[in-house]
Short mmCIF file of C-alpha atoms in Angstrom, two decimals:
data_model
loop_
_atom_site.label_atom_id
_atom_site.label_comp_id
_atom_site.label_asym_id
_atom_site.label_seq_id
_atom_site.Cartn_x
_atom_site.Cartn_y
_atom_site.Cartn_z
CA MET A 182 -45.98 -47.20 9.13
CA SER A 183 -46.27 -43.52 10.38
CA LYS A 184 -48.39 -42.57 13.45
CA TYR A 185 -50.28 -39.23 13.12
CA VAL A 186 -52.23 -37.62 16.09
CA ILE A 187 -54.42 -34.62 15.14
CA ILE A 188 -55.76 -32.46 18.05
CA GLY A 189 -59.02 -30.77 17.13
CA ASN A 190 -61.70 -31.78 14.70
CA GLY A 191 -62.79 -28.58 12.67
CA ILE A 192 -62.30 -27.96 9.02
CA SER A 193 -58.46 -27.74 9.25
CA SER A 194 -58.36 -31.34 10.76
CA ILE A 195 -60.20 -32.53 7.65
CA GLY A 196 -57.67 -30.97 5.29
CA CYS A 197 -55.04 -32.70 7.32
CA ILE A 198 -56.49 -35.93 6.96
CA GLU A 199 -56.93 -35.40 3.30
CA GLY A 200 -53.35 -34.22 3.02
CA ILE A 201 -51.93 -37.12 4.95
CA ARG A 202 -54.07 -39.50 2.87
CA SER A 203 -52.91 -37.87 -0.16
CA VAL A 204 -49.32 -38.89 0.47
CA ASP A 205 -49.69 -41.78 2.90
CA LYS A 206 -52.51 -44.37 2.61
CA THR A 207 -51.55 -46.90 5.51
CA GLY A 208 -50.23 -44.66 8.38
CA SER A 209 -52.38 -44.48 11.51
CA ILE A 210 -54.43 -41.32 12.11
CA THR A 211 -55.97 -40.60 15.52
CA VAL A 212 -58.11 -37.17 16.01
CA ILE A 213 -58.64 -36.13 19.51
CA ALA A 214 -61.38 -33.57 19.91
CA LYS A 215 -63.35 -31.92 22.66
CA GLU A 216 -66.36 -31.73 20.52
CA LYS A 217 -69.03 -34.60 20.96
CA HIS A 218 -69.98 -34.18 17.45
CA MET A 219 -68.14 -34.93 14.13
CA THR A 220 -67.09 -31.74 12.07
CA TYR A 221 -69.71 -29.44 11.21
CA ALA A 222 -69.77 -25.92 9.68
CA ARG A 223 -70.11 -23.60 12.59
CA PRO A 224 -71.17 -20.72 10.63
CA LEU A 225 -74.45 -22.59 9.85
CA ILE A 226 -75.26 -22.52 13.50
CA SER A 227 -77.71 -19.45 13.31
CA TYR A 228 -79.37 -20.82 10.14
CA TYR A 229 -80.03 -24.03 11.99
CA LEU A 230 -81.39 -22.11 14.88
CA GLU A 231 -83.59 -20.14 12.49
CA GLY A 232 -84.93 -23.49 11.12
CA LYS A 233 -83.19 -22.72 7.55
CA THR A 234 -81.02 -25.93 7.66
CA THR A 235 -80.74 -29.43 9.10
CA LEU A 236 -78.03 -30.97 11.52
CA ASN A 237 -77.25 -33.46 8.52
CA LYS A 238 -76.63 -30.63 6.14
CA MET A 239 -74.32 -28.99 8.71
CA LYS A 240 -71.95 -31.94 8.55
CA TYR A 241 -68.54 -30.72 6.64
CA ARG A 242 -68.07 -34.55 5.81
CA THR A 243 -70.08 -37.45 6.17
CA ASN A 244 -69.45 -39.79 9.18
CA SER A 245 -68.26 -42.52 6.57
CA PHE A 246 -65.41 -40.06 5.94
CA TYR A 247 -63.49 -41.08 8.93
CA LYS A 248 -63.98 -44.92 8.43
CA LYS A 249 -63.11 -44.49 4.57
CA ASN A 250 -60.05 -42.79 5.62
CA ASN A 251 -59.19 -45.26 8.46
CA VAL A 252 -59.20 -42.49 11.00
CA GLU A 253 -59.63 -43.35 14.78
CA VAL A 254 -61.81 -40.53 16.25
CA LEU A 255 -61.86 -39.76 20.03
CA LEU A 256 -64.69 -37.18 20.53
CA ASP A 257 -65.48 -35.73 23.92
CA SER A 258 -61.83 -36.01 24.80
CA GLU A 259 -59.40 -33.26 26.08
CA VAL A 260 -55.68 -33.40 25.49
CA THR A 261 -54.10 -32.58 28.88
CA LYS A 262 -50.23 -33.23 28.06
CA ILE A 263 -48.08 -33.07 24.90
CA ASP A 264 -44.80 -34.77 25.49
CA LYS A 265 -42.71 -33.84 22.71
CA LYS A 266 -39.72 -35.93 23.75
CA ALA A 267 -41.58 -38.97 24.39
CA LYS A 268 -43.73 -38.10 21.42
CA LYS A 269 -47.02 -38.85 23.18
CA VAL A 270 -49.98 -37.07 23.93
CA SER A 271 -52.39 -37.63 26.98
CA PHE A 272 -56.04 -37.13 27.15
CA LYS A 273 -58.99 -37.42 29.19
CA SER A 274 -62.81 -37.65 28.57
CA SER A 275 -65.76 -37.95 31.03
CA SER A 276 -65.39 -41.98 30.84
CA LYS A 277 -61.47 -42.56 30.59
CA ARG A 278 -58.05 -41.23 30.12
CA GLY A 279 -55.56 -42.57 27.77
CA SER A 280 -52.81 -41.66 25.67
CA ARG A 281 -51.40 -41.92 22.10
CA SER A 282 -48.04 -42.17 20.64
CA PHE A 283 -47.03 -40.28 17.37
CA GLU A 284 -44.45 -39.54 15.00
CA LYS A 285 -46.27 -36.68 13.60
CA LEU A 286 -48.52 -34.10 15.42
CA CYS A 287 -50.80 -31.36 14.11
CA ILE A 288 -52.78 -29.13 16.29
CA CYS A 289 -55.93 -28.05 14.63
CA THR A 290 -57.77 -26.41 17.37
CA GLY A 291 -58.67 -23.42 15.26
CA ILE A 292 -59.95 -20.20 16.52
CA SER A 293 -63.00 -21.51 18.69
#
């Protein structure tokens, strides 16, 4: 079983998850993201502030997307080190530190 780690939880990470699941239904996927919220459409923030949309309508995928695709999501977590030789990423959050090993790593931090 393959181990995938995705750094970032934006639109590109959703595409990565969908791409992985199209060819590998059983590999473990871990998403590590600094955001405290699931993926949402950032361009809609101004509409939300103007009252033209809701938080729920801003979501790029439903929260069940991650569960349905068997994805471990570590929100509010910052990757502090990538060890390519050991194939391991280290991360920290406000409440813990940890690490995840990987076979394949995708950095989806976007432009933010």
